[in-house]
mmCIF file of N, CA and C in Angstrom:
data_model
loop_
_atom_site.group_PDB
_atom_site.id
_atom_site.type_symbol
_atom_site.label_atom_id
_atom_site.label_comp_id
_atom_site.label_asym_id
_atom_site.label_seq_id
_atom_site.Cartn_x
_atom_site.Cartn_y
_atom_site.Cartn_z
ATOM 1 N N UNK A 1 -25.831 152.911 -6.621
ATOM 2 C CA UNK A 1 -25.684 152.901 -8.057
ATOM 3 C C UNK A 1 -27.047 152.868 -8.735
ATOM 4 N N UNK A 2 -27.170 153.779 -9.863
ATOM 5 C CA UNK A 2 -28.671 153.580 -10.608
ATOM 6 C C UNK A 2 -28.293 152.088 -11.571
ATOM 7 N N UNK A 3 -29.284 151.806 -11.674
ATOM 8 C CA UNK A 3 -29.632 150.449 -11.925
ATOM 9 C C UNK A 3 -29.865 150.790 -13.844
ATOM 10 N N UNK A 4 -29.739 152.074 -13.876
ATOM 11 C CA UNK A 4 -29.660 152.092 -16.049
ATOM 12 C C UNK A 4 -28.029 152.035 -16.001
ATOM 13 N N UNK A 5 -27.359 152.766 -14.850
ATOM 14 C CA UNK A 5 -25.814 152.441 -15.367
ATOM 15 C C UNK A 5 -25.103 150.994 -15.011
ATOM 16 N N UNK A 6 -24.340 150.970 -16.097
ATOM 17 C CA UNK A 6 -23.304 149.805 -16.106
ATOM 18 C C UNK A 6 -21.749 149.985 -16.003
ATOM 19 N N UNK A 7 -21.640 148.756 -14.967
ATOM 20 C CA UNK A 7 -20.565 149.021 -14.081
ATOM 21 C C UNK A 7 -19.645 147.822 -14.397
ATOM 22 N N UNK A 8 -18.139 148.072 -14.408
ATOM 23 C CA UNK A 8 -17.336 146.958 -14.891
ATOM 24 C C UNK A 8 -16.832 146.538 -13.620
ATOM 25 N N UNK A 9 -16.332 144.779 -13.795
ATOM 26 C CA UNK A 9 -16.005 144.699 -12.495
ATOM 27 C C UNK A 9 -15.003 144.631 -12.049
ATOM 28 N N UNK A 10 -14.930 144.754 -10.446
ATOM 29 C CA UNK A 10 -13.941 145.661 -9.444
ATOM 30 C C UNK A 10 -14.352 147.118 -9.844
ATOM 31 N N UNK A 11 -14.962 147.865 -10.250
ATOM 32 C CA UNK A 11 -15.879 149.057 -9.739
ATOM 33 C C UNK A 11 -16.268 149.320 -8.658
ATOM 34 N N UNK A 12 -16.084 150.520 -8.341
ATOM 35 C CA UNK A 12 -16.802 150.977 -6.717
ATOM 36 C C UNK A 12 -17.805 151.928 -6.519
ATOM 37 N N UNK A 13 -18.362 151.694 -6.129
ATOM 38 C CA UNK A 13 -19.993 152.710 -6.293
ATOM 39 C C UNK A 13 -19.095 153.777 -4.866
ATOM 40 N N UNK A 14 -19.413 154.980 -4.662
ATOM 41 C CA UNK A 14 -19.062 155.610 -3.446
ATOM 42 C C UNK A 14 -20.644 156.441 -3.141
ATOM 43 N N UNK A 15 -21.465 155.739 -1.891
ATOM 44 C CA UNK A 15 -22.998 156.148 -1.587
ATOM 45 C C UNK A 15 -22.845 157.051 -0.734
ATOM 46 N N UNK A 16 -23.487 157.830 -1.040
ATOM 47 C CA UNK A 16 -24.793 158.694 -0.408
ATOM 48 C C UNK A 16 -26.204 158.951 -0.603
ATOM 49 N N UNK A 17 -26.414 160.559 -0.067
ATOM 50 C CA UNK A 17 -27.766 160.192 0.408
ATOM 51 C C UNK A 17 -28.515 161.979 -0.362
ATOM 52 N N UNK A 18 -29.525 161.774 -1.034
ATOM 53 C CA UNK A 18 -29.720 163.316 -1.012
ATOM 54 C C UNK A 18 -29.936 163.907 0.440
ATOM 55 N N UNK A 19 -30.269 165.598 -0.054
ATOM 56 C CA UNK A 19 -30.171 166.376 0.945
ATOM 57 C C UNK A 19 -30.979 165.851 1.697
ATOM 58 N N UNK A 20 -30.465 165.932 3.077
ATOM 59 C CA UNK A 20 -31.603 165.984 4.252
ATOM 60 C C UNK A 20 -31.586 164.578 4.526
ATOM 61 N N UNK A 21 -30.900 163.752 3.951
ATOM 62 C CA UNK A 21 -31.228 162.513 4.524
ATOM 63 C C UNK A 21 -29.757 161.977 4.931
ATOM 64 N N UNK A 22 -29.212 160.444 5.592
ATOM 65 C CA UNK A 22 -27.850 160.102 6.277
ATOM 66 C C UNK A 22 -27.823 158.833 5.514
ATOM 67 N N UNK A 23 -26.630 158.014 5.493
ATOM 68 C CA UNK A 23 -26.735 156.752 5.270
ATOM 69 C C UNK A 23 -27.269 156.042 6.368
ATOM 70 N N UNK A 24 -28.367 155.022 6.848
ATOM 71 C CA UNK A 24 -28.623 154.728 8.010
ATOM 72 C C UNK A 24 -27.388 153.570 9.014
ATOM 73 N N UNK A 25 -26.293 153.233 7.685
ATOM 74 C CA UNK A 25 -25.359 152.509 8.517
ATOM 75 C C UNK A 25 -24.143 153.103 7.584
ATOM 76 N N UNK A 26 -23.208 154.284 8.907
ATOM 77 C CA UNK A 26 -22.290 154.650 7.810
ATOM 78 C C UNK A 26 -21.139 153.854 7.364
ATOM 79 N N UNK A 27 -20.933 152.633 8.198
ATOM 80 C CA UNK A 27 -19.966 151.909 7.963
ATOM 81 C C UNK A 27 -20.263 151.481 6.187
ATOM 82 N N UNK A 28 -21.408 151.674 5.573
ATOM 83 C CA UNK A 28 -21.392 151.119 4.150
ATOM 84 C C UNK A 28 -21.678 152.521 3.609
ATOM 85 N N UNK A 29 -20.237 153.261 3.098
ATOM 86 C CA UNK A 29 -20.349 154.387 2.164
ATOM 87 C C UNK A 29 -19.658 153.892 1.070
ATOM 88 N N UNK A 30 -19.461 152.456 0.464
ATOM 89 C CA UNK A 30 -18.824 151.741 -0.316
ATOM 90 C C UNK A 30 -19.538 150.549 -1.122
ATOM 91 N N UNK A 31 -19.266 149.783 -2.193
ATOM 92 C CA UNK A 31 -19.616 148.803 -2.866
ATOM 93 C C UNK A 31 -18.720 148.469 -3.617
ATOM 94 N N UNK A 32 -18.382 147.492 -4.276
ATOM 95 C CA UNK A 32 -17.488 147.248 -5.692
ATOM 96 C C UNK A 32 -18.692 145.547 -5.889
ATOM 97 N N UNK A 33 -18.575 145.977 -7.326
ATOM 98 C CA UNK A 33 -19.108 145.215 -8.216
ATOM 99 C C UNK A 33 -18.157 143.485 -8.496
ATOM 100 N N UNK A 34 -18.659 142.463 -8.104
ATOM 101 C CA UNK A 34 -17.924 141.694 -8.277
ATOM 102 C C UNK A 34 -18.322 141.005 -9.555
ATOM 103 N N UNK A 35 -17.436 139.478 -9.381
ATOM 104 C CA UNK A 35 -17.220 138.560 -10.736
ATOM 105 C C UNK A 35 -18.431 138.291 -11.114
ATOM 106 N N UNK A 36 -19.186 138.326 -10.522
ATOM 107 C CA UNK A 36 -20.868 137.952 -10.873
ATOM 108 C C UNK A 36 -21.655 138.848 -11.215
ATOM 109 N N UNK A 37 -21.193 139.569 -11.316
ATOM 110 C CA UNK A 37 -22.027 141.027 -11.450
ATOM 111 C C UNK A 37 -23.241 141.549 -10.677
ATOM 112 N N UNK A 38 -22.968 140.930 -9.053
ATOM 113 C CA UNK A 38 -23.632 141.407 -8.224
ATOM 114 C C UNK A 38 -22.577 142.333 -7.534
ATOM 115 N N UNK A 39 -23.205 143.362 -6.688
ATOM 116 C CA UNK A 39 -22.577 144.027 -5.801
ATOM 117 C C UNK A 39 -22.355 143.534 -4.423
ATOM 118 N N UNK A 40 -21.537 143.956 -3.582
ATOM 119 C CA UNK A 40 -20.652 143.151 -2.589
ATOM 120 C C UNK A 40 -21.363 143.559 -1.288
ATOM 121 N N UNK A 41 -22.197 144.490 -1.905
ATOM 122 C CA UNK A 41 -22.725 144.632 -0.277
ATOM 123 C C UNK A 41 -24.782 144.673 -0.561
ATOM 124 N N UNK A 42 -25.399 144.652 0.274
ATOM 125 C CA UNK A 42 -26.788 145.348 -0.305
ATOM 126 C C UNK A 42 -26.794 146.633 -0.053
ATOM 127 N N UNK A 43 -28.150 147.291 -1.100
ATOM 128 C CA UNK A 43 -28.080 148.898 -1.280
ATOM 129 C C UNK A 43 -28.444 149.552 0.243
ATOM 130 N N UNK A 44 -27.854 149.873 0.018
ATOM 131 C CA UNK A 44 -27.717 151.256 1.683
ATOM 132 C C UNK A 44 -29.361 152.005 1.790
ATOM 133 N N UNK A 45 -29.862 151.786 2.858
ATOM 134 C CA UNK A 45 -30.429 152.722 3.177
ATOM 135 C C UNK A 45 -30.981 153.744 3.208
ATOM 136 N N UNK A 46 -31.355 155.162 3.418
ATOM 137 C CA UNK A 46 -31.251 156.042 3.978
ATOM 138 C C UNK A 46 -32.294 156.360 4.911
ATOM 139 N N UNK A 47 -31.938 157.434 5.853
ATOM 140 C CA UNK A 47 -32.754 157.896 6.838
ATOM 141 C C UNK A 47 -32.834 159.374 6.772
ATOM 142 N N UNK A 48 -34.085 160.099 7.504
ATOM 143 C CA UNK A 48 -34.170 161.036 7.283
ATOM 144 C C UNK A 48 -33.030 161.678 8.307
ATOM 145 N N UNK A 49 -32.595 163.086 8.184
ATOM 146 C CA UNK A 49 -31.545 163.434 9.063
ATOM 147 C C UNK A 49 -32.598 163.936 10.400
ATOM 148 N N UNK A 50 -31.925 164.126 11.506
ATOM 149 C CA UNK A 50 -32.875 164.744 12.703
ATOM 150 C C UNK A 50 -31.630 165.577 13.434
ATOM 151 N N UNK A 51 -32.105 165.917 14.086
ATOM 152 C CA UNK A 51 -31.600 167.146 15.051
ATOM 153 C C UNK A 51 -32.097 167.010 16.400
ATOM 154 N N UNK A 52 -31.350 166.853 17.242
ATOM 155 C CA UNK A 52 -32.180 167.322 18.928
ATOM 156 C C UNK A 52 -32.070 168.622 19.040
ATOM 157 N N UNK A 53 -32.995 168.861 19.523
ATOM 158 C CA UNK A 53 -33.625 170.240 20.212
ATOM 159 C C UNK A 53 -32.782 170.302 21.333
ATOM 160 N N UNK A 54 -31.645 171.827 20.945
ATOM 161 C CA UNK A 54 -31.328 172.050 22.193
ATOM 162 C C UNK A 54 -31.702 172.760 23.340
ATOM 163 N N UNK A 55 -31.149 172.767 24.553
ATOM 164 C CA UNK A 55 -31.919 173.380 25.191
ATOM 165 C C UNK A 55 -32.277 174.824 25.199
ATOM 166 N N UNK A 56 -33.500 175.637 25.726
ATOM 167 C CA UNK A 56 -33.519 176.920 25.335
ATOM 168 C C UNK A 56 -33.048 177.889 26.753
ATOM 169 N N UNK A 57 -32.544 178.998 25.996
ATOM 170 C CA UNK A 57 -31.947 180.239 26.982
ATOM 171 C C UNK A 57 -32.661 180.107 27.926
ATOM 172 N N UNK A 58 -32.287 180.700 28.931
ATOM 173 C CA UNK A 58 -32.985 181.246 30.191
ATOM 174 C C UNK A 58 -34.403 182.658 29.413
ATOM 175 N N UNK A 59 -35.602 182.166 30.415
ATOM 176 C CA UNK A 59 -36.722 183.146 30.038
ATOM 177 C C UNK A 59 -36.864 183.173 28.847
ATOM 178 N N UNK A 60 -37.366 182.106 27.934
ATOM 179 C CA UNK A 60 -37.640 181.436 26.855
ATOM 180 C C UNK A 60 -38.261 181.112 26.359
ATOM 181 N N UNK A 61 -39.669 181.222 25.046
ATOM 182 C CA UNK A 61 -40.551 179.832 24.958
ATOM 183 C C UNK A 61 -40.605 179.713 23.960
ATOM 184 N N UNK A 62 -40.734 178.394 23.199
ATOM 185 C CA UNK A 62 -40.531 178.125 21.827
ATOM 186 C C UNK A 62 -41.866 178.541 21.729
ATOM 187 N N UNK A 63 -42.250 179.279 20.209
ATOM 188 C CA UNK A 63 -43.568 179.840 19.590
ATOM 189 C C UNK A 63 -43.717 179.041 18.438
ATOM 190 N N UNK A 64 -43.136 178.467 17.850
ATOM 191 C CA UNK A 64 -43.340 177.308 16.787
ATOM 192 C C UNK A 64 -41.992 176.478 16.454
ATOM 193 N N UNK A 65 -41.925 175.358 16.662
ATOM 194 C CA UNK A 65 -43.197 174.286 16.810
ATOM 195 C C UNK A 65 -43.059 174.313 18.277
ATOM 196 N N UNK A 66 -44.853 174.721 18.476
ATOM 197 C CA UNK A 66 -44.587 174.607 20.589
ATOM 198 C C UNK A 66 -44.477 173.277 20.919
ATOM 199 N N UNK A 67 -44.796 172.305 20.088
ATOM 200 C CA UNK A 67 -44.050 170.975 20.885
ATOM 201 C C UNK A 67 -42.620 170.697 20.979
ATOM 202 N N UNK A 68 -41.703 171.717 20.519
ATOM 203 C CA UNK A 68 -40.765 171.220 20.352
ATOM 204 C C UNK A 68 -40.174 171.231 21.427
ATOM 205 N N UNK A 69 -39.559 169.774 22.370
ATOM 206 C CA UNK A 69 -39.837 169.963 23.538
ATOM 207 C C UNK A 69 -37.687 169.837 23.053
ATOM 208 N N UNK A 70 -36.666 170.136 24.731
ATOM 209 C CA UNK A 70 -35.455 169.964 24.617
ATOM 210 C C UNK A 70 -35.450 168.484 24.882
ATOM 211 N N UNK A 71 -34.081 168.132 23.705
ATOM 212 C CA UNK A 71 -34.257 166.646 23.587
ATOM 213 C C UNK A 71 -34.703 165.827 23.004
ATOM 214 N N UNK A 72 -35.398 166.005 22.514
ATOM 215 C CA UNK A 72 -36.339 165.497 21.231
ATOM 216 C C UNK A 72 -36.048 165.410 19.649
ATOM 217 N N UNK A 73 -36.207 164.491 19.285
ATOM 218 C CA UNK A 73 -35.068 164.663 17.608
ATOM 219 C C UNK A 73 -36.577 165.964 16.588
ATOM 220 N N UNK A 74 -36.137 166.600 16.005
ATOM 221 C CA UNK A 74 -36.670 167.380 14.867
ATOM 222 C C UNK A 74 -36.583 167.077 13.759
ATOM 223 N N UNK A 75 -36.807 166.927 12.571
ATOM 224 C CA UNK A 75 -36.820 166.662 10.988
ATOM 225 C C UNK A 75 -35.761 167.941 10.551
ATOM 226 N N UNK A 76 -34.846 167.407 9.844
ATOM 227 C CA UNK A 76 -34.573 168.385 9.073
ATOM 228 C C UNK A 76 -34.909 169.795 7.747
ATOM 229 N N UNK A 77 -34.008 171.023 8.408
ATOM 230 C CA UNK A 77 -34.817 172.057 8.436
ATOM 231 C C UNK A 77 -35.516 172.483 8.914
ATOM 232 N N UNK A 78 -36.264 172.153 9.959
ATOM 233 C CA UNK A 78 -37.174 172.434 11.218
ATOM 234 C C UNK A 78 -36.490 173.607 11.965
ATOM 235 N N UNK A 79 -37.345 174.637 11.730
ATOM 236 C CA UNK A 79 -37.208 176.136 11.876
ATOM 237 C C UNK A 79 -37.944 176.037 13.724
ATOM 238 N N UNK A 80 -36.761 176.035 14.603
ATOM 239 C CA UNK A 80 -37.800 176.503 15.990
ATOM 240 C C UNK A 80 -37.808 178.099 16.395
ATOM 241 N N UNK A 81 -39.027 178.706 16.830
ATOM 242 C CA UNK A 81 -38.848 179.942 16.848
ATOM 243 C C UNK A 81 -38.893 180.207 18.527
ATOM 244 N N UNK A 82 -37.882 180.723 19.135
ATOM 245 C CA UNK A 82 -38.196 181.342 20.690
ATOM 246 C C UNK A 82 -38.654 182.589 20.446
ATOM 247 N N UNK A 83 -39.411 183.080 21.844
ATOM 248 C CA UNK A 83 -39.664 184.180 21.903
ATOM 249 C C UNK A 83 -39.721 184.379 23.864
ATOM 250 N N UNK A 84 -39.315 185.750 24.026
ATOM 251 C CA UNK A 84 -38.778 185.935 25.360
ATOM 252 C C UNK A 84 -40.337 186.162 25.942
ATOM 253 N N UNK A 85 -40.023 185.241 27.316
ATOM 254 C CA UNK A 85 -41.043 185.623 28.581
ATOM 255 C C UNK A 85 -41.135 187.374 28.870
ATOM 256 N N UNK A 86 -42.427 187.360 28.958
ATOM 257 C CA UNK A 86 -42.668 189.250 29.375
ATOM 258 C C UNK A 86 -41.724 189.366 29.921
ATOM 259 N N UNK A 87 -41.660 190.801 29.964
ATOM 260 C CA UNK A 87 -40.418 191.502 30.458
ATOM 261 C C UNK A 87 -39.064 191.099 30.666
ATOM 262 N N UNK A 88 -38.591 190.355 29.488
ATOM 263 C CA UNK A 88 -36.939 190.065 29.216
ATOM 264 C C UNK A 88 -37.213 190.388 27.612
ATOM 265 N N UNK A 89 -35.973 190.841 27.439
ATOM 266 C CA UNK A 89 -35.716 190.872 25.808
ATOM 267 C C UNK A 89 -34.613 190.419 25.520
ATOM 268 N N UNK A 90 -34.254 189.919 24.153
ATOM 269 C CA UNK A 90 -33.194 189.578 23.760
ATOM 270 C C UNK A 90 -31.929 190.012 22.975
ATOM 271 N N UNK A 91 -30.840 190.304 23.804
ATOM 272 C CA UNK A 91 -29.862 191.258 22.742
ATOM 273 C C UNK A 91 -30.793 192.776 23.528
ATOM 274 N N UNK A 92 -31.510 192.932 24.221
ATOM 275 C CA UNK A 92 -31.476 194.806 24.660
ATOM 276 C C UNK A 92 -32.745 194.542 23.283
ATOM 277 N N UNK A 93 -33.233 194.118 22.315
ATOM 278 C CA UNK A 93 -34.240 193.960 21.562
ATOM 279 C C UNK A 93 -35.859 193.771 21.941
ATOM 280 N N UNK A 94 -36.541 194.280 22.410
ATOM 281 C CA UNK A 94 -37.576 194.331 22.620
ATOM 282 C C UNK A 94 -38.693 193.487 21.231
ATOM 283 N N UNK A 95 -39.431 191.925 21.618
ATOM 284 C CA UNK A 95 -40.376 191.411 21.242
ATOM 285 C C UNK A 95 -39.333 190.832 19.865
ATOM 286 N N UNK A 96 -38.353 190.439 20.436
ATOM 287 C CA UNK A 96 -37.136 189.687 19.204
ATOM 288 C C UNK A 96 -37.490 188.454 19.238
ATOM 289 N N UNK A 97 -37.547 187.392 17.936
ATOM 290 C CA UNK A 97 -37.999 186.293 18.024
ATOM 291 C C UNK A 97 -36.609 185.900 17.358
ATOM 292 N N UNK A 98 -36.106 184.324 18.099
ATOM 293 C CA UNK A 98 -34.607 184.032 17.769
ATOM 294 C C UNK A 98 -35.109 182.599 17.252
ATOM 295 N N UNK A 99 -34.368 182.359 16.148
ATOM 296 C CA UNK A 99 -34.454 181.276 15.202
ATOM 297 C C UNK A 99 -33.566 180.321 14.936
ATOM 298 N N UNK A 100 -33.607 178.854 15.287
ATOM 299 C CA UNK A 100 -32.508 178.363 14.993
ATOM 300 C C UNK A 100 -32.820 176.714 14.082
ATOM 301 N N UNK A 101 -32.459 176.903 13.486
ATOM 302 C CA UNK A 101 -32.543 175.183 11.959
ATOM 303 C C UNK A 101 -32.005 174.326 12.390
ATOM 304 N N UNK A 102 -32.759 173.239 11.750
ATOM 305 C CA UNK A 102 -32.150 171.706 11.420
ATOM 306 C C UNK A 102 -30.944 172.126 10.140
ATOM 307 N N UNK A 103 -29.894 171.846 10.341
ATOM 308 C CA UNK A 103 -29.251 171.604 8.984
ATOM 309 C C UNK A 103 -28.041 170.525 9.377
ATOM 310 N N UNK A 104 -27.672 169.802 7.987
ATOM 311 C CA UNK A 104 -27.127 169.255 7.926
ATOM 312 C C UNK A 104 -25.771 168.645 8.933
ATOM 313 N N UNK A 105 -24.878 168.174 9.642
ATOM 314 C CA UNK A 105 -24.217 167.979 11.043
ATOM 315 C C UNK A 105 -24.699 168.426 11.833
#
């Protein structure tokens, strides 16, 4: 809840998180405002979202980010780029670079 609005009580705030980020404990996507005019829970969190790196195709190498090792959490939106070991191509595509994001789930 922003702290300029006013809330009557038994009100329920329903939290989230902007883009790219999670609640860090989802069990609190809730609040209601009690007789005191405090809220029933403290303010939630957030965390940034991450992604593990899955693993890559056969004859493979990530070209950016080359650390991105399999297994490893990524930041969201984190663009990894493969690109095929000499002499394999991808899709019958010759020097194809395959792209895959962090997004949201």
């Amino acid at each position: 809840p922003n702290s300029r609005d006013r809330y009557m009580y038994n009100s329920v705030a329903f939290l989230s998180c902007h883009l790219g980020y999670v609640l860090a404990d989802k069990r609190v996507s809730s609040m209601r405002c009690d007789g005191t005019a405090r809220w029933t829970k403290p303010a939630p969190l957030c965390k940034r979202s991450l992604c593990v790196v899955p693993s890559y195709p056969n004859n493979t190498l990530p070209v950016a980010p080359a650390a991105a090792s399999p297994g490893w959490p990524v930041p969201y939106q984190t663009v990894i780029r493969l690109r095929c070991l000499p002499g394999f191509m991808l899709a019958r595509i010759p020097n194809t670079i395959q792209e895959q994001q962090c997004v949201e789930n």
